[in-house]
Amino acid sequence: MIDRFFHTEDVNSENNNTPLDPHNIPTHIAIIMDGNGRWAKNKGLPRIAGHREGMKVINKVVEKADELGVKYLTLYAFSTENWKRPKTEVDFLMKLPERFLSKELPKLQKNNVKVRIMGDESLLPSHTVQAVRKAVEETSDNTGLLLNFALNYGSRHELVQMMKKTGEDIASGSINPEDIDEEMVSKRLLSNGLPDPDLLIRTSGEIRLSNFMLWQLAYSEFWFTEVLWPDFKDKDLIEAIHTFQQRKRRYGGV
Ligand code: FPP
């Protein structure tokens, strides 16, 4: 069964020799950046070293995705469940957005990248929120690739919040239950304004969604690789898009 999900070496090299179809680039790619801890462990390093290395990969992926014509890139940086990790690791992860943005914001600006955050900001430390908000504000007029950080994001939490708010709006009479349709639900989620991801990538060999964009990924193509996130290279992104281009999306039709 696993072979149906993972590419083989042969498919890999063959695909990398075939140019991508520029007319069929996924508009929105979402990535579950997994395997930082194992990458560090394999090297006898502390887990945070894996996160540091994982952060360095982001810039390269943003640049390559942009170059290939991807318009939206959503990165799962911290889930609502990640608070269960040791405090030292959580504290380190919470410092990564400011570290990343203080170094990379000028380059993101130069490349016309627009930064956005998707998640419950209320539980994030103020230094994290401030750094991200600054980047969101300063890049708000940019018109290039939209880089969406899922930070303290959990799909079930997002759906519960949306349902609570919708219930309140019904109770106050501002909407009627009959008004609720798929478009309204999408607009009431944190991803409002973004198209649903065309392609989901998860690294590190895990084949699960881990509470990530459950509504939005309803018709996305999934691509899993055993590559650990800190080892993720341009060629892996290209391979994922190649595989995407070979899929026939039917959206329930024939
Ligand atoms: C999962 O690997 C990774 C995370 C929970 C954190 C991902 C964060 C980054 C890649 C950097 C974020 C940077 C910015 C700028 C927001 P894991 O720790 O679960 O790995 P393991 O499964 O091997 O233990």
CSV table of C-alpha atoms and ligand atoms in Angstrom, one decimal:
chain,number,residue,atom,x,y,z
A,1,MET,CA,0.0,0.0,0.0
A,2,ILE,CA,2.8,2.3,1.0
A,3,ASP,CA,4.2,2.2,-2.6
A,4,ARG,CA,1.1,3.9,-3.8
A,5,PHE,CA,2.0,6.9,-1.7
A,6,PHE,CA,5.7,7.1,-1.9
A,7,HIS,CA,7.6,7.7,-5.0
A,8,THR,CA,10.5,5.3,-5.9
A,9,GLU,CA,14.0,6.3,-6.9
A,10,ASP,CA,13.2,5.5,-10.5
A,11,VAL,CA,10.1,7.7,-10.7
A,12,ASN,CA,12.1,10.4,-8.9
A,13,SER,CA,14.9,10.6,-11.4
A,14,GLU,CA,12.7,10.2,-14.4
A,15,ASN,CA,10.4,13.0,-13.2
A,16,ASN,CA,13.3,15.3,-12.5
A,17,ASN,CA,14.4,15.0,-16.1
A,18,THR,CA,11.0,16.0,-17.5
A,19,PRO,CA,10.2,19.7,-17.5
A,20,LEU,CA,7.2,20.8,-15.4
A,21,ASP,CA,4.2,21.9,-17.3
A,22,PRO,CA,4.1,25.6,-16.6
A,23,HIS,CA,0.3,25.7,-17.2
A,24,ASN,CA,-0.4,23.2,-14.5
A,25,ILE,CA,1.4,24.5,-11.5
A,26,PRO,CA,-0.5,24.1,-8.2
A,27,THR,CA,-1.8,27.6,-7.2
A,28,HIS,CA,-1.7,26.8,-3.5
A,29,ILE,CA,0.7,24.3,-1.9
A,30,ALA,CA,0.3,23.4,1.8
A,31,ILE,CA,3.2,21.8,3.6
A,32,ILE,CA,3.4,19.8,6.8
A,33,MET,CA,7.1,20.3,7.6
A,34,ASP,CA,7.8,17.2,9.6
A,35,GLY,CA,10.9,15.3,10.8
A,36,ASN,CA,13.0,18.1,12.4
A,37,GLY,CA,13.3,16.1,15.6
A,38,ARG,CA,14.4,12.9,13.8
A,39,TRP,CA,16.9,14.8,11.6
A,40,ALA,CA,18.5,16.2,14.8
A,41,LYS,CA,18.4,12.8,16.6
A,42,ASN,CA,20.1,11.1,13.6
A,43,LYS,CA,22.9,13.5,13.9
A,44,GLY,CA,23.2,13.3,17.7
A,45,LEU,CA,21.9,16.8,18.1
A,46,PRO,CA,19.2,18.3,20.3
A,47,ARG,CA,15.7,18.5,18.8
A,48,ILE,CA,15.9,22.3,18.6
A,49,ALA,CA,18.9,22.0,16.1
A,50,GLY,CA,16.4,20.3,13.8
A,51,HIS,CA,14.0,23.1,14.0
A,52,ARG,CA,16.7,25.6,13.4
A,53,GLU,CA,17.8,23.7,10.3
A,54,GLY,CA,14.1,23.4,9.3
A,55,MET,CA,13.7,27.1,9.4
A,56,LYS,CA,16.6,27.6,7.0
A,57,VAL,CA,14.8,25.4,4.4
A,58,ILE,CA,11.7,27.7,4.4
A,59,ASN,CA,13.5,30.5,2.5
A,60,LYS,CA,14.7,28.1,-0.3
A,61,VAL,CA,11.2,26.6,-0.7
A,62,VAL,CA,9.6,30.0,-0.8
A,63,GLU,CA,12.0,31.2,-3.5
A,64,LYS,CA,11.6,28.0,-5.6
A,65,ALA,CA,7.8,27.9,-5.3
A,66,ASP,CA,7.7,31.6,-6.3
A,67,GLU,CA,10.0,30.9,-9.3
A,68,LEU,CA,7.8,28.0,-10.4
A,69,GLY,CA,4.7,30.1,-10.3
A,70,VAL,CA,3.0,29.0,-7.1
A,71,LYS,CA,0.8,31.8,-5.7
A,72,TYR,CA,0.0,30.6,-2.2
A,73,LEU,CA,2.3,28.6,0.2
A,74,THR,CA,0.9,27.5,3.6
A,75,LEU,CA,3.4,26.2,6.1
A,76,TYR,CA,2.3,24.3,9.2
A,77,ALA,CA,4.8,25.8,11.7
A,78,PHE,CA,3.1,25.1,15.0
A,79,SER,CA,-0.1,23.2,15.8
A,80,THR,CA,-2.6,23.6,18.6
A,81,GLU,CA,-1.3,20.3,19.9
A,82,ASN,CA,2.4,21.2,19.8
A,83,TRP,CA,2.0,22.9,23.2
A,84,LYS,CA,2.3,19.4,24.7
A,85,ARG,CA,6.0,19.5,23.9
A,86,PRO,CA,8.7,20.3,26.5
A,87,LYS,CA,8.7,24.0,27.4
A,88,THR,CA,12.2,24.5,26.2
A,89,GLU,CA,11.2,23.2,22.7
A,90,VAL,CA,8.0,25.3,22.7
A,91,ASP,CA,9.9,28.4,23.7
A,92,PHE,CA,12.4,27.8,21.0
A,93,LEU,CA,9.7,27.3,18.4
A,94,MET,CA,8.0,30.5,19.5
A,95,LYS,CA,11.2,32.4,18.8
A,96,LEU,CA,11.6,31.0,15.3
A,97,PRO,CA,9.2,33.4,13.5
A,98,GLU,CA,11.0,36.5,14.8
A,99,ARG,CA,14.4,34.9,14.0
A,100,PHE,CA,13.3,34.0,10.6
A,101,LEU,CA,11.6,37.3,9.8
A,102,SER,CA,14.3,39.6,11.3
A,103,LYS,CA,16.8,37.9,8.9
A,104,GLU,CA,14.5,37.2,5.9
A,105,LEU,CA,12.0,40.1,5.8
A,106,PRO,CA,14.1,42.3,3.5
A,107,LYS,CA,14.5,39.4,1.1
A,108,LEU,CA,10.8,38.7,1.2
A,109,GLN,CA,10.1,42.3,0.6
A,110,LYS,CA,12.5,42.4,-2.4
A,111,ASN,CA,10.7,39.3,-3.8
A,112,ASN,CA,7.3,40.9,-3.4
A,113,VAL,CA,6.2,38.2,-0.9
A,114,LYS,CA,3.1,38.9,1.2
A,115,VAL,CA,3.2,37.3,4.7
A,116,ARG,CA,0.1,36.1,6.5
A,117,ILE,CA,-0.6,34.2,9.7
A,118,MET,CA,-3.4,31.6,10.2
A,119,GLY,CA,-4.0,30.4,13.7
A,120,ASP,CA,-5.2,31.4,17.2
A,121,GLU,CA,-3.0,34.3,18.1
A,122,SER,CA,-4.5,34.7,21.6
A,123,LEU,CA,-2.2,32.0,23.1
A,124,LEU,CA,1.0,33.0,21.3
A,125,PRO,CA,3.6,35.0,23.3
A,126,SER,CA,3.4,38.7,22.5
A,127,HIS,CA,7.0,38.7,21.1
A,128,THR,CA,5.9,36.1,18.5
A,129,VAL,CA,2.7,38.0,17.6
A,130,GLN,CA,4.5,41.3,17.3
A,131,ALA,CA,7.1,39.9,14.9
A,132,VAL,CA,4.6,38.3,12.7
A,133,ARG,CA,2.2,41.2,12.7
A,134,LYS,CA,5.1,43.5,11.7
A,135,ALA,CA,5.9,41.3,8.8
A,136,VAL,CA,2.2,41.0,7.8
A,137,GLU,CA,1.8,44.8,8.0
A,138,GLU,CA,5.1,45.6,6.1
A,139,THR,CA,4.3,43.2,3.3
A,140,SER,CA,0.6,44.0,3.1
A,141,ASP,CA,0.9,45.8,-0.3
A,142,ASN,CA,3.0,43.1,-1.9
A,143,THR,CA,1.4,41.3,-4.8
A,144,GLY,CA,3.6,38.3,-5.2
A,145,LEU,CA,3.5,34.9,-3.5
A,146,LEU,CA,1.4,34.7,-0.3
A,147,LEU,CA,3.3,33.0,2.5
A,148,ASN,CA,0.9,31.8,5.0
A,149,PHE,CA,2.2,30.6,8.4
A,150,ALA,CA,-0.1,28.2,10.2
A,151,LEU,CA,0.9,29.1,13.8
A,152,ASN,CA,-1.0,27.7,16.7
A,153,TYR,CA,-3.3,26.3,14.1
A,154,GLY,CA,-5.6,23.4,14.5
A,155,SER,CA,-8.4,22.6,12.1
A,156,ARG,CA,-10.8,21.3,14.7
A,157,HIS,CA,-10.2,24.4,16.8
A,158,GLU,CA,-10.8,26.5,13.7
A,159,LEU,CA,-14.1,24.7,13.0
A,160,VAL,CA,-15.3,24.9,16.5
A,161,GLN,CA,-14.6,28.7,16.6
A,162,MET,CA,-16.4,29.1,13.3
A,163,MET,CA,-19.4,27.2,14.5
A,164,LYS,CA,-19.6,29.2,17.8
A,165,LYS,CA,-19.5,32.5,15.9
A,166,THR,CA,-22.0,31.3,13.3
A,167,GLY,CA,-24.3,30.1,16.1
A,168,GLU,CA,-24.1,33.6,17.7
A,169,ASP,CA,-24.8,35.2,14.3
A,170,ILE,CA,-27.9,33.1,13.9
A,171,ALA,CA,-29.1,33.9,17.5
A,172,SER,CA,-28.6,37.6,16.9
A,173,GLY,CA,-30.5,37.3,13.6
A,174,SER,CA,-27.7,38.6,11.4
A,175,ILE,CA,-27.8,35.4,9.4
A,176,ASN,CA,-30.4,32.7,8.7
A,177,PRO,CA,-29.5,29.0,8.8
A,178,GLU,CA,-30.7,28.8,5.2
A,179,ASP,CA,-27.9,31.2,4.2
A,180,ILE,CA,-25.2,28.8,5.2
A,181,ASP,CA,-23.5,27.2,2.3
A,182,GLU,CA,-20.0,25.9,1.5
A,183,GLU,CA,-18.8,29.4,0.4
A,184,MET,CA,-20.0,30.9,3.6
A,185,VAL,CA,-18.2,28.3,5.7
A,186,SER,CA,-15.0,28.8,3.7
A,187,LYS,CA,-15.2,32.5,4.3
A,188,ARG,CA,-15.7,32.0,8.0
A,189,LEU,CA,-12.5,30.0,8.3
A,190,LEU,CA,-9.0,31.4,9.0
A,191,SER,CA,-8.0,30.7,5.5
A,192,ASN,CA,-10.6,33.2,4.2
A,193,GLY,CA,-9.4,34.7,0.9
A,194,LEU,CA,-7.1,31.8,0.0
A,195,PRO,CA,-8.1,29.2,-2.5
A,196,ASP,CA,-8.1,25.6,-1.2
A,197,PRO,CA,-4.7,24.0,-1.5
A,198,ASP,CA,-4.2,22.0,-4.7
A,199,LEU,CA,-1.4,20.0,-3.3
A,200,LEU,CA,-0.5,18.9,0.2
A,201,ILE,CA,3.1,17.9,1.0
A,202,ARG,CA,4.1,16.1,4.1
A,203,THR,CA,7.7,15.1,4.8
A,204,SER,CA,9.3,12.5,7.1
A,205,GLY,CA,7.2,9.4,6.1
A,206,GLU,CA,4.2,10.1,8.2
A,207,ILE,CA,0.9,9.6,6.3
A,208,ARG,CA,-1.6,11.6,8.2
A,209,LEU,CA,-3.1,15.1,8.4
A,210,SER,CA,-2.5,15.9,12.0
A,211,ASN,CA,-5.5,18.3,12.3
A,212,PHE,CA,-4.3,20.4,9.3
A,213,MET,CA,-6.9,22.2,7.1
A,214,LEU,CA,-9.4,19.4,7.2
A,215,TRP,CA,-12.1,21.4,5.4
A,216,GLN,CA,-9.8,23.1,2.9
A,217,LEU,CA,-8.0,19.8,1.8
A,218,ALA,CA,-11.2,18.1,0.8
A,219,TYR,CA,-10.1,17.9,-2.9
A,220,SER,CA,-6.4,18.4,-2.6
A,221,GLU,CA,-3.8,16.0,-4.0
A,222,PHE,CA,-1.6,14.5,-1.3
A,223,TRP,CA,2.2,13.8,-1.7
A,224,PHE,CA,4.2,12.2,1.0
A,225,THR,CA,7.9,11.8,1.1
A,226,GLU,CA,10.3,10.1,3.5
A,227,VAL,CA,12.7,13.0,3.2
A,228,LEU,CA,13.0,14.8,6.6
A,229,TRP,CA,12.1,18.5,6.4
A,230,PRO,CA,15.6,19.8,7.1
A,231,ASP,CA,16.8,17.8,4.1
A,232,PHE,CA,13.9,19.0,1.8
A,233,LYS,CA,15.4,20.4,-1.4
A,234,ASP,CA,14.2,22.1,-4.6
A,235,LYS,CA,14.3,18.8,-6.4
A,236,ASP,CA,11.8,17.4,-3.8
A,237,LEU,CA,9.4,20.3,-4.5
A,238,ILE,CA,9.8,19.7,-8.2
A,239,GLU,CA,9.1,16.0,-7.7
A,240,ALA,CA,6.0,16.7,-5.8
A,241,ILE,CA,4.7,19.1,-8.5
A,242,HIS,CA,5.6,16.5,-11.2
A,243,THR,CA,3.5,13.9,-9.4
A,244,PHE,CA,0.7,16.4,-9.0
A,245,GLN,CA,0.8,17.1,-12.7
A,246,GLN,CA,0.3,13.3,-13.4
A,247,ARG,CA,-2.8,13.1,-11.3
A,248,LYS,CA,-6.2,13.4,-12.8
A,249,ARG,CA,-8.4,15.6,-10.6
A,250,ARG,CA,-12.0,14.7,-11.0
A,251,TYR,CA,-13.6,16.4,-8.0
A,252,GLY,CA,-16.1,13.5,-7.7
A,253,GLY,CA,-16.9,13.5,-11.4
A,254,VAL,CA,-15.8,11.0,-14.0
B,1,FPP,C1,7.6,18.9,13.1
B,1,FPP,O1,8.8,18.1,13.2
B,1,FPP,C2,8.0,20.3,13.0
B,1,FPP,C3,7.5,21.3,13.8
B,1,FPP,C4,6.5,21.0,14.9
B,1,FPP,C5,7.9,22.6,13.7
B,1,FPP,C6,8.1,23.1,12.3
B,1,FPP,C7,8.8,24.4,12.3
B,1,FPP,C8,9.7,24.8,11.4
B,1,FPP,C9,10.2,23.9,10.3
B,1,FPP,C10,10.4,26.1,11.5
B,1,FPP,C11,9.3,27.2,11.6
B,1,FPP,C12,9.8,28.4,11.3
B,1,FPP,C13,9.1,29.6,11.2
B,1,FPP,C14,9.7,30.7,10.6
B,1,FPP,C15,7.7,29.7,11.7
B,1,FPP,P1,8.9,17.3,14.6
B,1,FPP,O2,9.6,18.1,15.6
B,1,FPP,O3,7.6,16.7,15.0
B,1,FPP,O4,9.9,16.2,14.1
B,1,FPP,P2,9.9,14.6,14.6
B,1,FPP,O5,8.5,14.1,14.2
B,1,FPP,O6,11.0,14.0,13.8
B,1,FPP,O7,10.1,14.6,16.0
